[in-house]
Coordinates of C-alpha atoms and ligand atoms in Angstrom, one line a residue:
M22 CA 0.0 0.0 0.0
T23 CA 1.3 3.4 -0.8
R24 CA 1.3 6.2 1.7
K25 CA -1.6 8.5 0.9
F26 CA -1.1 11.1 3.5
N27 CA 1.8 12.7 5.4
Y28 CA 0.7 14.0 8.7
K29 CA 3.1 16.8 8.6
E30 CA 1.4 18.2 5.5
L31 CA -1.9 18.0 7.4
G32 CA -0.4 20.3 10.1
L33 CA -0.5 17.5 12.7
S34 CA 2.3 16.7 15.2
N35 CA 3.7 13.5 16.6
T36 CA 3.8 13.2 20.4
R37 CA 7.6 13.4 21.0
E38 CA 7.9 17.2 21.7
M39 CA 4.5 17.2 23.4
F40 CA 5.5 14.6 26.0
K41 CA 8.9 16.2 26.5
K42 CA 7.4 19.6 27.3
A43 CA 4.6 17.9 29.4
N44 CA 7.1 16.1 31.6
E45 CA 9.4 19.1 31.9
E46 CA 6.6 21.3 33.0
G47 CA 4.7 18.8 35.1
Y48 CA 1.4 18.4 33.3
A49 CA -0.2 15.7 31.2
V50 CA -1.5 15.9 27.6
P51 CA -5.2 15.2 27.2
A52 CA -6.0 12.3 24.9
F53 CA -9.7 12.4 24.1
N54 CA -11.5 9.9 21.8
F55 CA -14.0 11.0 19.1
N56 CA -16.4 9.2 16.8
N57 CA -17.9 12.0 14.9
M58 CA -17.5 15.7 13.9
E59 CA -19.3 17.2 16.9
Q60 CA -17.1 15.3 19.4
M61 CA -14.0 16.3 17.5
Q62 CA -15.2 19.9 17.6
A63 CA -15.9 19.7 21.3
I64 CA -12.3 18.4 21.9
V65 CA -10.4 20.9 19.7
E66 CA -12.5 23.9 20.8
A67 CA -11.9 23.0 24.5
C68 CA -8.2 22.5 24.0
A69 CA -7.6 25.5 21.8
E70 CA -9.5 27.8 24.2
M71 CA -7.4 26.4 27.1
G72 CA -4.1 26.6 25.2
S73 CA -3.6 22.9 25.8
P74 CA -1.9 20.4 23.5
V75 CA -4.3 17.7 22.4
I76 CA -4.2 14.1 21.2
L77 CA -7.2 13.3 19.1
Q78 CA -7.8 9.6 19.4
V79 CA -9.7 7.2 17.3
S80 CA -10.0 3.4 17.9
K81 CA -10.1 1.0 14.9
G82 CA -13.9 0.8 15.5
A83 CA -14.2 4.6 15.4
S84 CA -12.2 4.8 12.3
N85 CA -14.4 2.1 10.6
Y86 CA -17.4 4.1 11.7
I87 CA -16.1 7.4 10.4
G88 CA -14.5 5.9 7.3
L89 CA -10.6 5.7 7.4
E90 CA -10.5 7.9 4.3
M91 CA -12.2 10.7 6.1
V92 CA -10.2 10.6 9.4
P93 CA -7.1 12.6 8.1
F94 CA -9.4 15.4 7.0
L95 CA -10.9 15.6 10.5
G96 CA -7.4 15.9 11.9
E97 CA -6.5 18.6 9.4
A98 CA -9.8 20.4 10.2
A99 CA -9.0 20.4 13.9
V100 CA -5.6 22.0 13.2
S101 CA -7.1 24.5 10.8
Y102 CA -9.7 25.5 13.4
A103 CA -7.1 26.1 16.1
R104 CA -4.9 28.2 13.9
A105 CA -7.8 30.2 12.6
K106 CA -8.7 31.1 16.2
G107 CA -5.1 32.2 17.0
S108 CA -4.0 29.1 18.9
D109 CA -0.7 27.3 18.3
I110 CA -1.5 24.1 20.2
P111 CA 0.0 21.0 18.7
V112 CA -2.6 18.4 17.6
A113 CA -1.8 14.7 17.2
L114 CA -4.0 12.2 15.4
H115 CA -3.6 9.0 17.3
L116 CA -4.7 5.4 16.8
D117 CA -6.0 4.1 20.1
H118 CA -5.5 0.3 20.7
G119 CA -4.0 -0.6 17.4
P120 CA -4.8 -4.4 17.3
D121 CA -2.3 -5.5 14.6
L122 CA 0.4 -4.3 12.2
A123 CA -1.9 -4.1 9.2
T124 CA -4.2 -1.6 11.0
I125 CA -1.2 0.4 12.2
K126 CA 0.2 0.6 8.7
D127 CA -3.1 1.6 7.3
C128 CA -3.5 4.4 9.8
I129 CA 0.0 5.7 9.2
D130 CA -0.7 5.7 5.5
H131 CA -3.8 7.7 6.2
G132 CA -2.0 10.6 8.1
F133 CA -2.0 9.4 11.7
S134 CA 0.9 11.1 13.5
S135 CA 0.9 8.6 16.4
V136 CA -0.2 5.0 17.0
M137 CA -0.7 2.6 19.8
I138 CA 0.2 -1.1 19.3
D139 CA -1.8 -3.0 21.9
G140 CA 0.2 -6.1 22.4
S141 CA -0.9 -6.4 26.0
H142 CA -2.9 -9.6 25.5
Y143 CA 0.1 -11.4 24.1
D144 CA 2.7 -13.0 26.3
Y145 CA 5.7 -10.8 27.0
E146 CA 8.0 -12.1 24.1
D147 CA 5.3 -11.7 21.5
N148 CA 4.4 -8.2 22.8
V149 CA 8.0 -7.2 22.4
K150 CA 8.1 -8.7 18.8
Y151 CA 4.9 -7.0 17.5
T152 CA 5.6 -3.7 19.2
K153 CA 9.1 -3.7 17.7
E154 CA 7.7 -4.3 14.2
A155 CA 5.2 -1.5 14.6
V156 CA 8.0 0.9 15.8
E157 CA 10.2 0.0 12.8
Y158 CA 7.4 0.9 10.4
A159 CA 6.2 4.0 12.2
H160 CA 9.7 5.5 12.8
K161 CA 10.4 5.5 9.0
F162 CA 7.7 8.2 8.8
D163 CA 8.5 9.9 12.2
V164 CA 5.3 8.6 13.6
T165 CA 5.5 8.0 17.4
V166 CA 4.4 4.7 19.0
E167 CA 2.8 3.9 22.3
G168 CA 3.2 0.3 23.7
E169 CA 1.4 -1.3 26.6
L170 CA 2.5 -3.5 29.4
G171 CA 0.0 -5.0 31.8
V172 CA -3.8 -5.4 31.2
L173 CA -6.6 -3.0 32.1
A174 CA -9.9 -4.4 33.2
G175 CA -13.0 -3.3 31.3
I176 CA -14.3 -3.1 27.8
E177 CA -13.1 -0.9 24.9
D178 CA -14.3 -1.8 21.4
D179 CA -13.6 -5.5 21.2
V180 CA -10.8 -5.4 23.8
E181 CA -12.2 -6.9 27.0
A182 CA -10.6 -8.1 30.2
E183 CA -12.1 -9.3 33.5
E184 CA -9.2 -8.5 35.8
H185 CA -6.4 -6.0 36.1
V186 CA -3.0 -7.4 35.5
Y187 CA -0.8 -4.7 36.9
T188 CA 2.4 -3.7 35.0
K189 CA 5.5 -5.4 36.4
P190 CA 8.0 -2.7 37.0
E191 CA 10.9 -5.1 36.5
E192 CA 9.9 -5.6 32.8
V193 CA 9.6 -2.0 31.6
E194 CA 13.2 -1.2 31.1
D195 CA 13.8 -4.3 28.9
F196 CA 10.5 -3.6 27.0
V197 CA 11.3 0.0 26.2
S198 CA 14.9 -0.7 25.1
K199 CA 14.0 -3.8 23.0
T200 CA 11.1 -2.2 21.2
G201 CA 12.1 1.4 20.8
V202 CA 8.6 2.7 21.8
D203 CA 8.2 6.4 22.4
S204 CA 5.7 6.1 25.3
L205 CA 4.4 3.3 27.5
A206 CA 0.8 2.6 28.7
I207 CA 0.8 0.9 32.1
A208 CA -1.9 -0.8 34.2
I209 CA -2.2 0.7 37.7
G210 CA -5.9 0.1 38.4
T211 CA -7.6 2.5 35.9
S212 CA -10.1 0.6 33.6
H213 CA -12.1 1.0 30.4
G214 CA -15.8 1.8 30.3
A215 CA -18.3 3.4 32.7
H216 CA -18.2 0.6 35.3
K217 CA -14.7 0.9 36.8
F218 CA -15.6 0.3 40.4
K219 CA -18.7 -1.0 42.2
P220 CA -20.7 1.4 44.5
G221 CA -19.1 1.2 48.0
D222 CA -15.6 0.5 46.6
D223 CA -12.9 2.9 47.5
P224 CA -11.3 3.5 44.1
K225 CA -7.5 3.4 44.6
L226 CA -4.9 3.6 41.9
R227 CA -1.6 1.6 42.5
L228 CA 0.5 4.8 42.6
D229 CA 3.3 2.6 44.1
V230 CA 3.5 0.7 40.8
L231 CA 3.7 4.0 38.9
A232 CA 6.5 5.1 41.2
D233 CA 8.4 1.8 40.7
V234 CA 8.0 2.1 36.9
E235 CA 9.4 5.7 37.1
K236 CA 12.4 4.5 39.0
K237 CA 13.2 2.0 36.2
I238 CA 12.8 4.4 33.3
P239 CA 13.2 7.9 34.7
G240 CA 11.6 10.7 32.5
F241 CA 10.1 8.2 30.0
P242 CA 6.6 9.3 29.0
I243 CA 4.0 7.1 30.7
V244 CA 0.4 6.8 29.5
L245 CA -2.7 6.0 31.6
H246 CA -5.8 4.6 29.8
G247 CA -9.3 4.3 31.2
S248 CA -9.1 7.4 33.3
S249 CA -12.7 8.8 33.0
A250 CA -14.2 10.1 36.2
V251 CA -17.7 9.0 35.2
P252 CA -19.3 12.2 36.6
A253 CA -22.4 11.6 38.6
K254 CA -24.1 14.7 37.1
F255 CA -24.1 13.2 33.6
V256 CA -25.3 9.7 34.8
K257 CA -28.1 11.5 36.7
M258 CA -29.0 13.6 33.6
I259 CA -29.1 10.6 31.4
N260 CA -31.2 8.6 33.9
E261 CA -33.6 11.5 34.6
N262 CA -34.3 11.8 30.9
G263 CA -35.2 8.3 30.1
G264 CA -31.8 6.6 30.2
K265 CA -30.7 3.6 32.2
I266 CA -27.1 3.6 33.3
A267 CA -26.5 1.9 36.7
D268 CA -23.8 1.7 39.2
A269 CA -21.2 3.6 37.2
I270 CA -18.2 4.9 39.1
G271 CA -14.9 6.2 37.7
I272 CA -11.5 7.4 38.7
P273 CA -11.7 10.2 41.3
N274 CA -10.0 13.4 40.2
D275 CA -7.7 13.6 43.2
Q276 CA -6.2 10.2 42.4
L277 CA -5.3 11.3 38.9
R278 CA -4.1 14.8 39.8
G279 CA -1.0 13.4 41.6
A280 CA -0.1 11.3 38.6
T281 CA 0.2 14.2 36.2
K282 CA 3.0 15.7 38.3
S283 CA 4.9 12.5 37.7
A284 CA 6.2 11.1 34.4
V285 CA 2.6 10.5 33.3
A286 CA 2.5 12.5 30.0
K287 CA -0.8 11.3 28.5
I288 CA -4.1 10.5 30.1
N289 CA -6.9 8.9 28.0
V290 CA -10.5 9.9 28.5
D291 CA -13.3 8.6 26.4
T292 CA -16.3 7.5 28.5
D293 CA -16.8 10.9 30.1
G294 CA -17.2 12.5 26.7
R295 CA -19.7 9.9 25.7
L296 CA -21.7 10.4 28.8
A297 CA -21.7 14.2 28.5
F298 CA -22.7 14.0 24.8
T299 CA -25.5 11.4 25.5
A300 CA -26.7 13.5 28.5
G301 CA -27.0 16.5 26.3
I302 CA -29.0 14.7 23.6
R303 CA -31.3 13.0 26.1
K304 CA -32.1 16.3 27.8
V305 CA -33.2 18.0 24.6
F306 CA -35.3 15.1 23.5
A307 CA -36.9 14.7 26.9
E308 CA -37.7 18.4 27.0
N309 CA -38.7 18.9 23.4
P310 CA -39.9 15.6 21.8
S311 CA -40.8 17.4 18.6
E312 CA -37.2 18.5 17.9
F313 CA -35.7 17.0 14.8
D314 CA -33.1 19.6 13.7
P315 CA -29.7 17.8 14.5
R316 CA -28.1 21.1 15.3
K317 CA -30.6 21.6 18.1
Y318 CA -29.7 18.4 19.9
L319 CA -26.1 17.8 18.8
G320 CA -25.2 21.5 19.5
P321 CA -26.1 21.3 23.3
A322 CA -24.4 17.8 23.5
K323 CA -21.2 19.3 22.0
K324 CA -21.3 22.2 24.4
L325 CA -21.7 20.0 27.4
M326 CA -18.8 17.8 26.3
K327 CA -16.6 20.9 25.5
D328 CA -17.3 22.6 28.9
Y329 CA -16.6 19.4 30.8
Y330 CA -13.3 18.9 29.0
K331 CA -12.3 22.5 29.8
E332 CA -13.0 21.8 33.5
K333 CA -11.0 18.5 33.3
I334 CA -8.0 20.3 31.8
Q335 CA -8.0 22.6 34.8
D336 CA -8.8 20.0 37.4
I337 CA -6.6 17.2 36.3
F338 CA -4.3 17.7 33.3
G339 CA -2.7 21.0 34.4
S340 CA -2.0 21.8 30.7
E341 CA -3.9 25.1 30.5
G342 CA -1.8 27.8 28.9
A343 CA 1.0 25.6 27.8
Y344 CA 0.5 27.1 24.4
K345 CA -1.3 30.2 23.0
K346 CA -5.0 30.2 23.8
A347 CA -7.7 30.6 21.1
E348 CA -9.8 33.7 21.2
V349 CA -13.1 32.8 22.7
R350 CA -16.0 33.9 20.6
Ligands
ZN404 ZN1 -7.4 2.2 26.4

């Protein structure tokens, strides 16, 4: 397959400089997933207005949904929007949970500036092997690669795991040096989806594992997946307006805030955006059942998601003002 897009020509950035600056300045780069134009708008508007770098993430499922041929243009649109509003934030277009080398190559050929190879369900030796292959291809085009060690509980697309398998700190140095990855996702108790903990649980991240990992690979960019807070206000809004989402509990803000001061350079949030978006749509439909103009229900949904992400950038990521802020309309 020939390479159709060069991310640099689309105005996108890889994550190398982003993570370096984030670790030097003690914040984390927000990595938010999107499935459609309104979610992408919510993300880039929030980050541009906050002057925060941003990683726009799509999973393989999301890219199939959008159409891989359209994804590079959404990335380019995000950059173009930020620049038009006077912001110089770097924007990465990242493949979340790349399942295999074929998907990774396809995404790089379609203008992705960063990819994740999720080899976490293989045994250690195979994880090293597949990750190394992904890195060899990606680095030819200056695309950055995120690997993963350890397994997160929960469901994301077709990736599902019952139990946490915490990252073994004694493996990270070997993994990083053998594979050449640019960043490493680790499992310290965050999980995918809305049902991270049961009511009554005391959600605790294994910050001791994070600290041990940092000692082994000082300054190396660490990634946390599955870090949505699952805000009660959105669950309530959904349920009050005809929805049914039960027993959803996420990662408390205070647990994550500490992590951003460390070598954690990227934190993934997907579920919170989905909840905010759904809450916004449900509220409009509950209050005005005759509404059928998509702008009238997707608009409020987008605004709810955007406002929440701006809050989150202040409360957790600490990345506000790292770059020039967009002018607020
Ligand atoms: Zn994930």
